[in-house]
Amino acid sequence: MPVTLLNGPLHADYEGDKRFNQKPPNKRRVFIQTENGCVVGMELERNDNAHTLKRRMQLTLNHPTDQTSLTFGDKVLNHDLSSIKHDSALFLTKNLIHRSSSTPCLLQTPRSLQQKDQSGIIEIIGLNTRSTHFTKTNQLVEEIITALTNEIDPITVNGGLGGAYIFRNIKGQSIAIVKPTDEEPFAPNNPKGFTGKLLGQPGFKQSVRVGETGFREVAAYLLDHDHFAGVPLTSLVKITHSIFNLNDSVNGSKIQNKKRVNVNVNVSKIASLQQFIPHDFDASDHGASSFSISDVHRIGILDVRILNTDRHAGNLLVRKVNDGNFGEVELIPIDHGLCLPECLEDPYFEWIHWPQSSIPFSDSELEYIQSLDAGRDSEMLRTELPMIREACLRVLTLCTVFLKEAAAFGLCLAEIGEMMSREFRCKDQEPSELEVICLEAMREVVDNDSKNKSFSCMQWGLRKKGGGNGRVRGAEVVGVRSSAEELVGTPASFVKVGEMEEGEWWDFLDKFRELVGPALATRKVSRVSVRNNLRVGGSCQF
């Protein structure tokens, strides 16, 4: 069977939606990425299924694909492709039993694949062509293509652990940051020596897989309703350029040879593309005292919703307003690749100790929080970004429910962040107050559904420990049953919501809602008691 590849490369005189209007009816295209970062664009024939698509990939790659799986987010495509939207990104991976990080799964090199791939210089992945998101992204893409055709090349970003590139417009101005998924930390083509894993394996964070941080960058933008927190325009693209990194080990050379291959070779990548925001510095170079309460609250609200595990000062851009008069600045949140983990993680909130986060929410902020709808957000992401895993959507739901309950109860942003953060004692992590509530919800659901033998703590990665060494400290603080003190998990994750069956998940969420209120009430009483003791006793040393 011949391989049908995309026709009509995108060029400088590209006109809006022209390429879609000219496509034959019933035609869809997909971008298929392998574990070692190779990307090829293909048109789907009307009668294509997962088997025929893998056969066509076998001819393209000149490598057997019978021991591989074609996946789309959580879904393994066994036959039917009807759920695959136009311009979707699929993943071709070796089956688990045949997988090894020391042997790339598909031996056709990205260099030779590029000669067969006839898709455009930049292709927007998965967006509805009638959406504002697509229109804005398309305008940005057209500016980049115009600059590239006039030999205004991108610039490599030297900072950070992953590969990142600044693309410019015809005037040479920076307008976009591109981060290829296969150049993330530990990914096969990481340009800074942090390699060793295949796409889809646990990455920098155990709950965020290699090659999937770009999806999360886009998710953060989509979840920032009404540009509330100010996340810059972000989209997923397939992009081709010679500046991108390709390690010799992936190109077919010996594994130990990590040198960069010929930079004149065009390489196609799946990447996040984010609008570049001009700024003066980042928050690590500027004192927090000049940041507005509103900026800190709005960014913090987003971070809580998406359980951001990487909100350090370098991921907050600072821009002077009104020419810097009176020291006025605004904050722009970037780098959301480590949000929406697949299980509850220990977040990192730089703002948690800033005085602004201890000030109560304003009425408009409370109104925004109460308007959030986790179910609607999850459905939106399933539609707009279907490669996001279901476990990530459950974390989004859980954190949104917690945020709404805590804000309605009167907690400030700092208190909410504290309840979500773990304590470290003697190098050991202890569950956060949020996780202790979750553990108790799990316990009660198991106790109430003992007839369901598959519904057990073991299924959720939990185990019992007897004696004081296994106790979950802080249970008394949040006001849950003492039985929760016996539950502990692995250091990486105490609560794995992704491992629950559908019915179990909803039972757990209902029980979680029941327990949050009493936990918040007990915490509030505890806080008042601590403050009163400090006033009576004078000074206190911790």
PDB file of N, CA and C in Angstrom, residues 409-482:
ATOM      1  N   PHE A 409     -15.195  29.187  52.150  1.00  0.00           N
ATOM      2  CA  PHE A 409     -15.088  29.077  53.605  1.00  0.00           C
ATOM      3  C   PHE A 409     -14.317  30.246  54.206  1.00  0.00           C
ATOM      4  N   GLY A 410     -13.672  31.048  53.358  1.00  0.00           N
ATOM      5  CA  GLY A 410     -12.975  32.229  53.847  1.00  0.00           C
ATOM      6  C   GLY A 410     -11.472  32.116  53.915  1.00  0.00           C
ATOM      7  N   LEU A 411     -10.900  31.020  53.407  1.00  0.00           N
ATOM      8  CA  LEU A 411      -9.443  30.894  53.413  1.00  0.00           C
ATOM      9  C   LEU A 411      -8.838  31.812  52.366  1.00  0.00           C
ATOM     10  N   CYS A 412      -7.677  32.338  52.683  1.00  0.00           N
ATOM     11  CA  CYS A 412      -6.953  33.166  51.714  1.00  0.00           C
ATOM     12  C   CYS A 412      -6.079  32.264  50.846  1.00  0.00           C
ATOM     13  N   LEU A 413      -5.456  32.853  49.842  1.00  0.00           N
ATOM     14  CA  LEU A 413      -4.645  32.089  48.894  1.00  0.00           C
ATOM     15  C   LEU A 413      -3.494  31.369  49.597  1.00  0.00           C
ATOM     16  N   ALA A 414      -2.820  32.033  50.526  1.00  0.00           N
ATOM     17  CA  ALA A 414      -1.692  31.408  51.225  1.00  0.00           C
ATOM     18  C   ALA A 414      -2.138  30.190  52.013  1.00  0.00           C
ATOM     19  N   GLU A 415      -3.280  30.276  52.668  1.00  0.00           N
ATOM     20  CA  GLU A 415      -3.775  29.153  53.457  1.00  0.00           C
ATOM     21  C   GLU A 415      -4.145  27.973  52.565  1.00  0.00           C
ATOM     22  N   ILE A 416      -4.728  28.267  51.417  1.00  0.00           N
ATOM     23  CA  ILE A 416      -5.068  27.202  50.473  1.00  0.00           C
ATOM     24  C   ILE A 416      -3.795  26.523  49.978  1.00  0.00           C
ATOM     25  N   GLY A 417      -2.788  27.333  49.626  1.00  0.00           N
ATOM     26  CA  GLY A 417      -1.520  26.764  49.180  1.00  0.00           C
ATOM     27  C   GLY A 417      -0.845  25.924  50.238  1.00  0.00           C
ATOM     28  N   GLU A 418      -0.918  26.368  51.482  1.00  0.00           N
ATOM     29  CA  GLU A 418      -0.323  25.608  52.590  1.00  0.00           C
ATOM     30  C   GLU A 418      -1.000  24.257  52.757  1.00  0.00           C
ATOM     31  N   MET A 419      -2.328  24.216  52.615  1.00  0.00           N
ATOM     32  CA  MET A 419      -3.040  22.955  52.763  1.00  0.00           C
ATOM     33  C   MET A 419      -2.714  21.971  51.650  1.00  0.00           C
ATOM     34  N   MET A 420      -2.268  22.476  50.508  1.00  0.00           N
ATOM     35  CA  MET A 420      -1.931  21.612  49.374  1.00  0.00           C
ATOM     36  C   MET A 420      -0.478  21.168  49.392  1.00  0.00           C
ATOM     37  N   SER A 421       0.351  21.804  50.220  1.00  0.00           N
ATOM     38  CA  SER A 421       1.798  21.548  50.212  1.00  0.00           C
ATOM     39  C   SER A 421       2.193  20.546  51.292  1.00  0.00           C
ATOM     40  N   ARG A 422       3.147  19.710  50.977  1.00  0.00           N
ATOM     41  CA  ARG A 422       3.628  18.698  51.917  1.00  0.00           C
ATOM     42  C   ARG A 422       4.680  19.275  52.860  1.00  0.00           C
ATOM     43  N   GLU A 423       4.849  18.591  53.980  1.00  0.00           N
ATOM     44  CA  GLU A 423       5.932  18.906  54.908  1.00  0.00           C
ATOM     45  C   GLU A 423       7.048  17.887  54.736  1.00  0.00           C
ATOM     46  N   PHE A 424       8.272  18.352  54.944  1.00  0.00           N
ATOM     47  CA  PHE A 424       9.434  17.469  54.878  1.00  0.00           C
ATOM     48  C   PHE A 424      10.036  17.365  56.276  1.00  0.00           C
ATOM     49  N   ARG A 425      10.098  16.143  56.794  1.00  0.00           N
ATOM     50  CA  ARG A 425      10.682  15.911  58.111  1.00  0.00           C
ATOM     51  C   ARG A 425      11.674  14.767  58.004  1.00  0.00           C
ATOM     52  N   CYS A 426      12.912  15.070  58.369  1.00  0.00           N
ATOM     53  CA  CYS A 426      13.973  14.048  58.298  1.00  0.00           C
ATOM     54  C   CYS A 426      14.053  13.449  56.901  1.00  0.00           C
ATOM     55  N   LYS A 427      13.974  14.303  55.906  1.00  0.00           N
ATOM     56  CA  LYS A 427      14.099  13.920  54.504  1.00  0.00           C
ATOM     57  C   LYS A 427      12.909  13.132  53.979  1.00  0.00           C
ATOM     58  N   ASP A 428      11.892  12.898  54.796  1.00  0.00           N
ATOM     59  CA  ASP A 428      10.703  12.174  54.378  1.00  0.00           C
ATOM     60  C   ASP A 428       9.568  13.149  54.100  1.00  0.00           C
ATOM     61  N   GLN A 429       8.793  12.846  53.062  1.00  0.00           N
ATOM     62  CA  GLN A 429       7.627  13.662  52.762  1.00  0.00           C
ATOM     63  C   GLN A 429       6.425  13.129  53.535  1.00  0.00           C
ATOM     64  N   GLU A 430       5.633  14.044  54.055  1.00  0.00           N
ATOM     65  CA  GLU A 430       4.387  13.668  54.701  1.00  0.00           C
ATOM     66  C   GLU A 430       3.232  14.212  53.875  1.00  0.00           C
ATOM     67  N   PRO A 431       2.116  13.522  53.851  1.00  0.00           N
ATOM     68  CA  PRO A 431       0.986  13.980  53.028  1.00  0.00           C
ATOM     69  C   PRO A 431       0.549  15.391  53.410  1.00  0.00           C
ATOM     70  N   SER A 432       0.162  16.132  52.418  1.00  0.00           N
ATOM     71  CA  SER A 432      -0.407  17.463  52.676  1.00  0.00           C
ATOM     72  C   SER A 432      -1.776  17.306  53.329  1.00  0.00           C
ATOM     73  N   GLU A 433      -2.300  18.392  53.849  1.00  0.00           N
ATOM     74  CA  GLU A 433      -3.642  18.344  54.441  1.00  0.00           C
ATOM     75  C   GLU A 433      -4.682  17.951  53.395  1.00  0.00           C
ATOM     76  N   LEU A 434      -4.504  18.425  52.167  1.00  0.00           N
ATOM     77  CA  LEU A 434      -5.404  18.016  51.087  1.00  0.00           C
ATOM     78  C   LEU A 434      -5.324  16.512  50.868  1.00  0.00           C
ATOM     79  N   GLU A 435      -4.110  15.967  50.860  1.00  0.00           N
ATOM     80  CA  GLU A 435      -3.954  14.534  50.627  1.00  0.00           C
ATOM     81  C   GLU A 435      -4.525  13.705  51.773  1.00  0.00           C
ATOM     82  N   VAL A 436      -4.417  14.209  53.004  1.00  0.00           N
ATOM     83  CA  VAL A 436      -4.983  13.486  54.143  1.00  0.00           C
ATOM     84  C   VAL A 436      -6.505  13.397  54.011  1.00  0.00           C
ATOM     85  N   ILE A 437      -7.131  14.479  53.547  1.00  0.00           N
ATOM     86  CA  ILE A 437      -8.580  14.451  53.304  1.00  0.00           C
ATOM     87  C   ILE A 437      -8.899  13.393  52.237  1.00  0.00           C
ATOM     88  N   CYS A 438      -8.101  13.355  51.182  1.00  0.00           N
ATOM     89  CA  CYS A 438      -8.311  12.375  50.118  1.00  0.00           C
ATOM     90  C   CYS A 438      -8.150  10.947  50.633  1.00  0.00           C
ATOM     91  N   LEU A 439      -7.129  10.728  51.458  1.00  0.00           N
ATOM     92  CA  LEU A 439      -6.903   9.396  52.021  1.00  0.00           C
ATOM     93  C   LEU A 439      -8.094   8.952  52.864  1.00  0.00           C
ATOM     94  N   GLU A 440      -8.634   9.877  53.638  1.00  0.00           N
ATOM     95  CA  GLU A 440      -9.787   9.535  54.459  1.00  0.00           C
ATOM     96  C   GLU A 440     -11.012   9.271  53.589  1.00  0.00           C
ATOM     97  N   ALA A 441     -11.181  10.046  52.518  1.00  0.00           N
ATOM     98  CA  ALA A 441     -12.294   9.803  51.596  1.00  0.00           C
ATOM     99  C   ALA A 441     -12.182   8.413  50.983  1.00  0.00           C
ATOM    100  N   MET A 442     -10.970   8.027  50.605  1.00  0.00           N
ATOM    101  CA  MET A 442     -10.751   6.689  50.066  1.00  0.00           C
ATOM    102  C   MET A 442     -11.131   5.627  51.086  1.00  0.00           C
ATOM    103  N   ARG A 443     -10.681   5.830  52.325  1.00  0.00           N
ATOM    104  CA  ARG A 443     -10.957   4.864  53.392  1.00  0.00           C
ATOM    105  C   ARG A 443     -12.458   4.683  53.591  1.00  0.00           C
ATOM    106  N   GLU A 444     -13.185   5.795  53.656  1.00  0.00           N
ATOM    107  CA  GLU A 444     -14.614   5.701  53.928  1.00  0.00           C
ATOM    108  C   GLU A 444     -15.363   5.063  52.767  1.00  0.00           C
ATOM    109  N   VAL A 445     -14.963   5.356  51.549  1.00  0.00           N
ATOM    110  CA  VAL A 445     -15.621   4.745  50.400  1.00  0.00           C
ATOM    111  C   VAL A 445     -15.387   3.242  50.388  1.00  0.00           C
ATOM    112  N   VAL A 446     -14.161   2.830  50.719  1.00  0.00           N
ATOM    113  CA  VAL A 446     -13.857   1.399  50.791  1.00  0.00           C
ATOM    114  C   VAL A 446     -14.703   0.734  51.875  1.00  0.00           C
ATOM    115  N   ASP A 447     -14.805   1.365  53.036  1.00  0.00           N
ATOM    116  CA  ASP A 447     -15.591   0.802  54.136  1.00  0.00           C
ATOM    117  C   ASP A 447     -17.062   0.690  53.772  1.00  0.00           C
ATOM    118  N   ASN A 448     -17.565   1.653  52.992  1.00  0.00           N
ATOM    119  CA  ASN A 448     -18.984   1.654  52.635  1.00  0.00           C
ATOM    120  C   ASN A 448     -19.309   0.771  51.446  1.00  0.00           C
ATOM    121  N   ASP A 449     -18.296   0.261  50.795  1.00  0.00           N
ATOM    122  CA  ASP A 449     -18.521  -0.559  49.595  1.00  0.00           C
ATOM    123  C   ASP A 449     -17.713  -1.842  49.678  1.00  0.00           C
ATOM    124  N   SER A 450     -17.783  -2.496  50.825  1.00  0.00           N
ATOM    125  CA  SER A 450     -16.961  -3.687  51.044  1.00  0.00           C
ATOM    126  C   SER A 450     -17.344  -4.840  50.127  1.00  0.00           C
ATOM    127  N   LYS A 451     -18.538  -4.774  49.526  1.00  0.00           N
ATOM    128  CA  LYS A 451     -18.957  -5.853  48.629  1.00  0.00           C
ATOM    129  C   LYS A 451     -18.157  -5.850  47.345  1.00  0.00           C
ATOM    130  N   ASN A 452     -17.633  -4.702  46.987  1.00  0.00           N
ATOM    131  CA  ASN A 452     -16.839  -4.610  45.765  1.00  0.00           C
ATOM    132  C   ASN A 452     -15.401  -4.982  46.085  1.00  0.00           C
ATOM    133  N   LYS A 453     -15.029  -6.208  45.782  1.00  0.00           N
ATOM    134  CA  LYS A 453     -13.712  -6.718  46.182  1.00  0.00           C
ATOM    135  C   LYS A 453     -12.568  -6.004  45.469  1.00  0.00           C
ATOM    136  N   SER A 454     -12.829  -5.492  44.256  1.00  0.00           N
ATOM    137  CA  SER A 454     -11.739  -4.827  43.519  1.00  0.00           C
ATOM    138  C   SER A 454     -11.485  -3.422  44.019  1.00  0.00           C
ATOM    139  N   PHE A 455     -12.381  -2.930  44.847  1.00  0.00           N
ATOM    140  CA  PHE A 455     -12.295  -1.553  45.329  1.00  0.00           C
ATOM    141  C   PHE A 455     -11.497  -1.550  46.622  1.00  0.00           C
ATOM    142  N   SER A 456     -10.205  -1.344  46.554  1.00  0.00           N
ATOM    143  CA  SER A 456      -9.360  -1.465  47.732  1.00  0.00           C
ATOM    144  C   SER A 456      -8.282  -0.410  47.736  1.00  0.00           C
ATOM    145  N   CYS A 457      -7.738  -0.177  48.932  1.00  0.00           N
ATOM    146  CA  CYS A 457      -6.642   0.784  49.053  1.00  0.00           C
ATOM    147  C   CYS A 457      -5.450   0.354  48.216  1.00  0.00           C
ATOM    148  N   MET A 458      -5.235  -0.950  48.092  1.00  0.00           N
ATOM    149  CA  MET A 458      -4.082  -1.429  47.329  1.00  0.00           C
ATOM    150  C   MET A 458      -4.191  -0.984  45.873  1.00  0.00           C
ATOM    151  N   GLN A 459      -5.424  -0.950  45.336  1.00  0.00           N
ATOM    152  CA  GLN A 459      -5.602  -0.545  43.947  1.00  0.00           C
ATOM    153  C   GLN A 459      -5.169   0.892  43.725  1.00  0.00           C
ATOM    154  N   TRP A 460      -5.286   1.702  44.767  1.00  0.00           N
ATOM    155  CA  TRP A 460      -4.930   3.111  44.627  1.00  0.00           C
ATOM    156  C   TRP A 460      -3.504   3.393  45.065  1.00  0.00           C
ATOM    157  N   GLY A 461      -2.672   2.352  45.181  1.00  0.00           N
ATOM    158  CA  GLY A 461      -1.280   2.567  45.533  1.00  0.00           C
ATOM    159  C   GLY A 461      -1.082   2.873  46.995  1.00  0.00           C
ATOM    160  N   LEU A 462      -2.022   2.443  47.866  1.00  0.00           N
ATOM    161  CA  LEU A 462      -1.920   2.707  49.291  1.00  0.00           C
ATOM    162  C   LEU A 462      -1.604   1.409  50.016  1.00  0.00           C
ATOM    163  N   ARG A 463      -0.986   1.533  51.212  1.00  0.00           N
ATOM    164  CA  ARG A 463      -0.717   0.360  52.023  1.00  0.00           C
ATOM    165  C   ARG A 463      -0.793   0.759  53.483  1.00  0.00           C
ATOM    166  N   LYS A 464      -1.059  -0.218  54.328  1.00  0.00           N
ATOM    167  CA  LYS A 464      -1.140   0.062  55.751  1.00  0.00           C
ATOM    168  C   LYS A 464       0.216  -0.147  56.400  1.00  0.00           C
ATOM    169  N   LYS A 465       0.444   0.642  57.447  1.00  0.00           N
ATOM    170  CA  LYS A 465       1.648   0.473  58.259  1.00  0.00           C
ATOM    171  C   LYS A 465       1.234   0.541  59.712  1.00  0.00           C
ATOM    172  N   GLY A 466       1.656  -0.399  60.483  1.00  0.00           N
ATOM    173  CA  GLY A 466       1.342  -0.356  61.904  1.00  0.00           C
ATOM    174  C   GLY A 466       2.347   0.472  62.660  1.00  0.00           C
ATOM    175  N   GLY A 467       1.947   0.899  63.859  1.00  0.00           N
ATOM    176  CA  GLY A 467       2.886   1.612  64.719  1.00  0.00           C
ATOM    177  C   GLY A 467       3.018   3.070  64.366  1.00  0.00           C
ATOM    178  N   GLY A 468       3.755   3.770  65.200  1.00  0.00           N
ATOM    179  CA  GLY A 468       3.911   5.216  65.067  1.00  0.00           C
ATOM    180  C   GLY A 468       4.671   5.622  63.832  1.00  0.00           C
ATOM    181  N   ASN A 469       5.595   4.746  63.326  1.00  0.00           N
ATOM    182  CA  ASN A 469       6.427   5.154  62.202  1.00  0.00           C
ATOM    183  C   ASN A 469       5.616   5.322  60.917  1.00  0.00           C
ATOM    184  N   GLY A 470       4.448   4.676  60.871  1.00  0.00           N
ATOM    185  CA  GLY A 470       3.678   4.758  59.642  1.00  0.00           C
ATOM    186  C   GLY A 470       2.530   5.734  59.709  1.00  0.00           C
ATOM    187  N   ARG A 471       2.459   6.526  60.743  1.00  0.00           N
ATOM    188  CA  ARG A 471       1.310   7.409  60.914  1.00  0.00           C
ATOM    189  C   ARG A 471       1.403   8.627  59.996  1.00  0.00           C
ATOM    190  N   VAL A 472       0.257   9.038  59.512  1.00  0.00           N
ATOM    191  CA  VAL A 472       0.182  10.263  58.734  1.00  0.00           C
ATOM    192  C   VAL A 472      -0.056  11.408  59.697  1.00  0.00           C
ATOM    193  N   ARG A 473       0.935  12.195  59.951  1.00  0.00           N
ATOM    194  CA  ARG A 473       0.796  13.294  60.906  1.00  0.00           C
ATOM    195  C   ARG A 473      -0.097  14.383  60.335  1.00  0.00           C
ATOM    196  N   GLY A 474      -0.705  15.112  61.232  1.00  0.00           N
ATOM    197  CA  GLY A 474      -1.523  16.241  60.799  1.00  0.00           C
ATOM    198  C   GLY A 474      -2.979  15.895  60.625  1.00  0.00           C
ATOM    199  N   ALA A 475      -3.382  14.621  60.861  1.00  0.00           N
ATOM    200  CA  ALA A 475      -4.782  14.261  60.693  1.00  0.00           C
ATOM    201  C   ALA A 475      -5.660  15.032  61.665  1.00  0.00           C
ATOM    202  N   GLU A 476      -5.133  15.247  62.887  1.00  0.00           N
ATOM    203  CA  GLU A 476      -5.926  15.984  63.870  1.00  0.00           C
ATOM    204  C   GLU A 476      -6.126  17.430  63.422  1.00  0.00           C
ATOM    205  N   VAL A 477      -5.137  17.984  62.716  1.00  0.00           N
ATOM    206  CA  VAL A 477      -5.204  19.381  62.290  1.00  0.00           C
ATOM    207  C   VAL A 477      -6.349  19.596  61.322  1.00  0.00           C
ATOM    208  N   VAL A 478      -6.550  18.631  60.395  1.00  0.00           N
ATOM    209  CA  VAL A 478      -7.595  18.829  59.398  1.00  0.00           C
ATOM    210  C   VAL A 478      -8.906  18.194  59.815  1.00  0.00           C
ATOM    211  N   GLY A 479      -8.942  17.521  60.962  1.00  0.00           N
ATOM    212  CA  GLY A 479     -10.199  17.058  61.502  1.00  0.00           C
ATOM    213  C   GLY A 479     -10.790  15.848  60.826  1.00  0.00           C
ATOM    214  N   VAL A 480      -9.958  14.882  60.374  1.00  0.00           N
ATOM    215  CA  VAL A 480     -10.480  13.652  59.803  1.00  0.00           C
ATOM    216  C   VAL A 480     -10.292  12.518  60.788  1.00  0.00           C
ATOM    217  N   ARG A 481     -10.867  11.369  60.483  1.00  0.00           N
ATOM    218  CA  ARG A 481     -10.821  10.251  61.408  1.00  0.00           C
ATOM    219  C   ARG A 481      -9.392   9.779  61.650  1.00  0.00           C
ATOM    220  N   SER A 482      -9.156   9.225  62.820  1.00  0.00           N
ATOM    221  CA  SER A 482      -7.812   8.761  63.151  1.00  0.00           C
ATOM    222  C   SER A 482      -7.372   7.620  62.263  1.00  0.00           C
TER     223      SER A 482
END
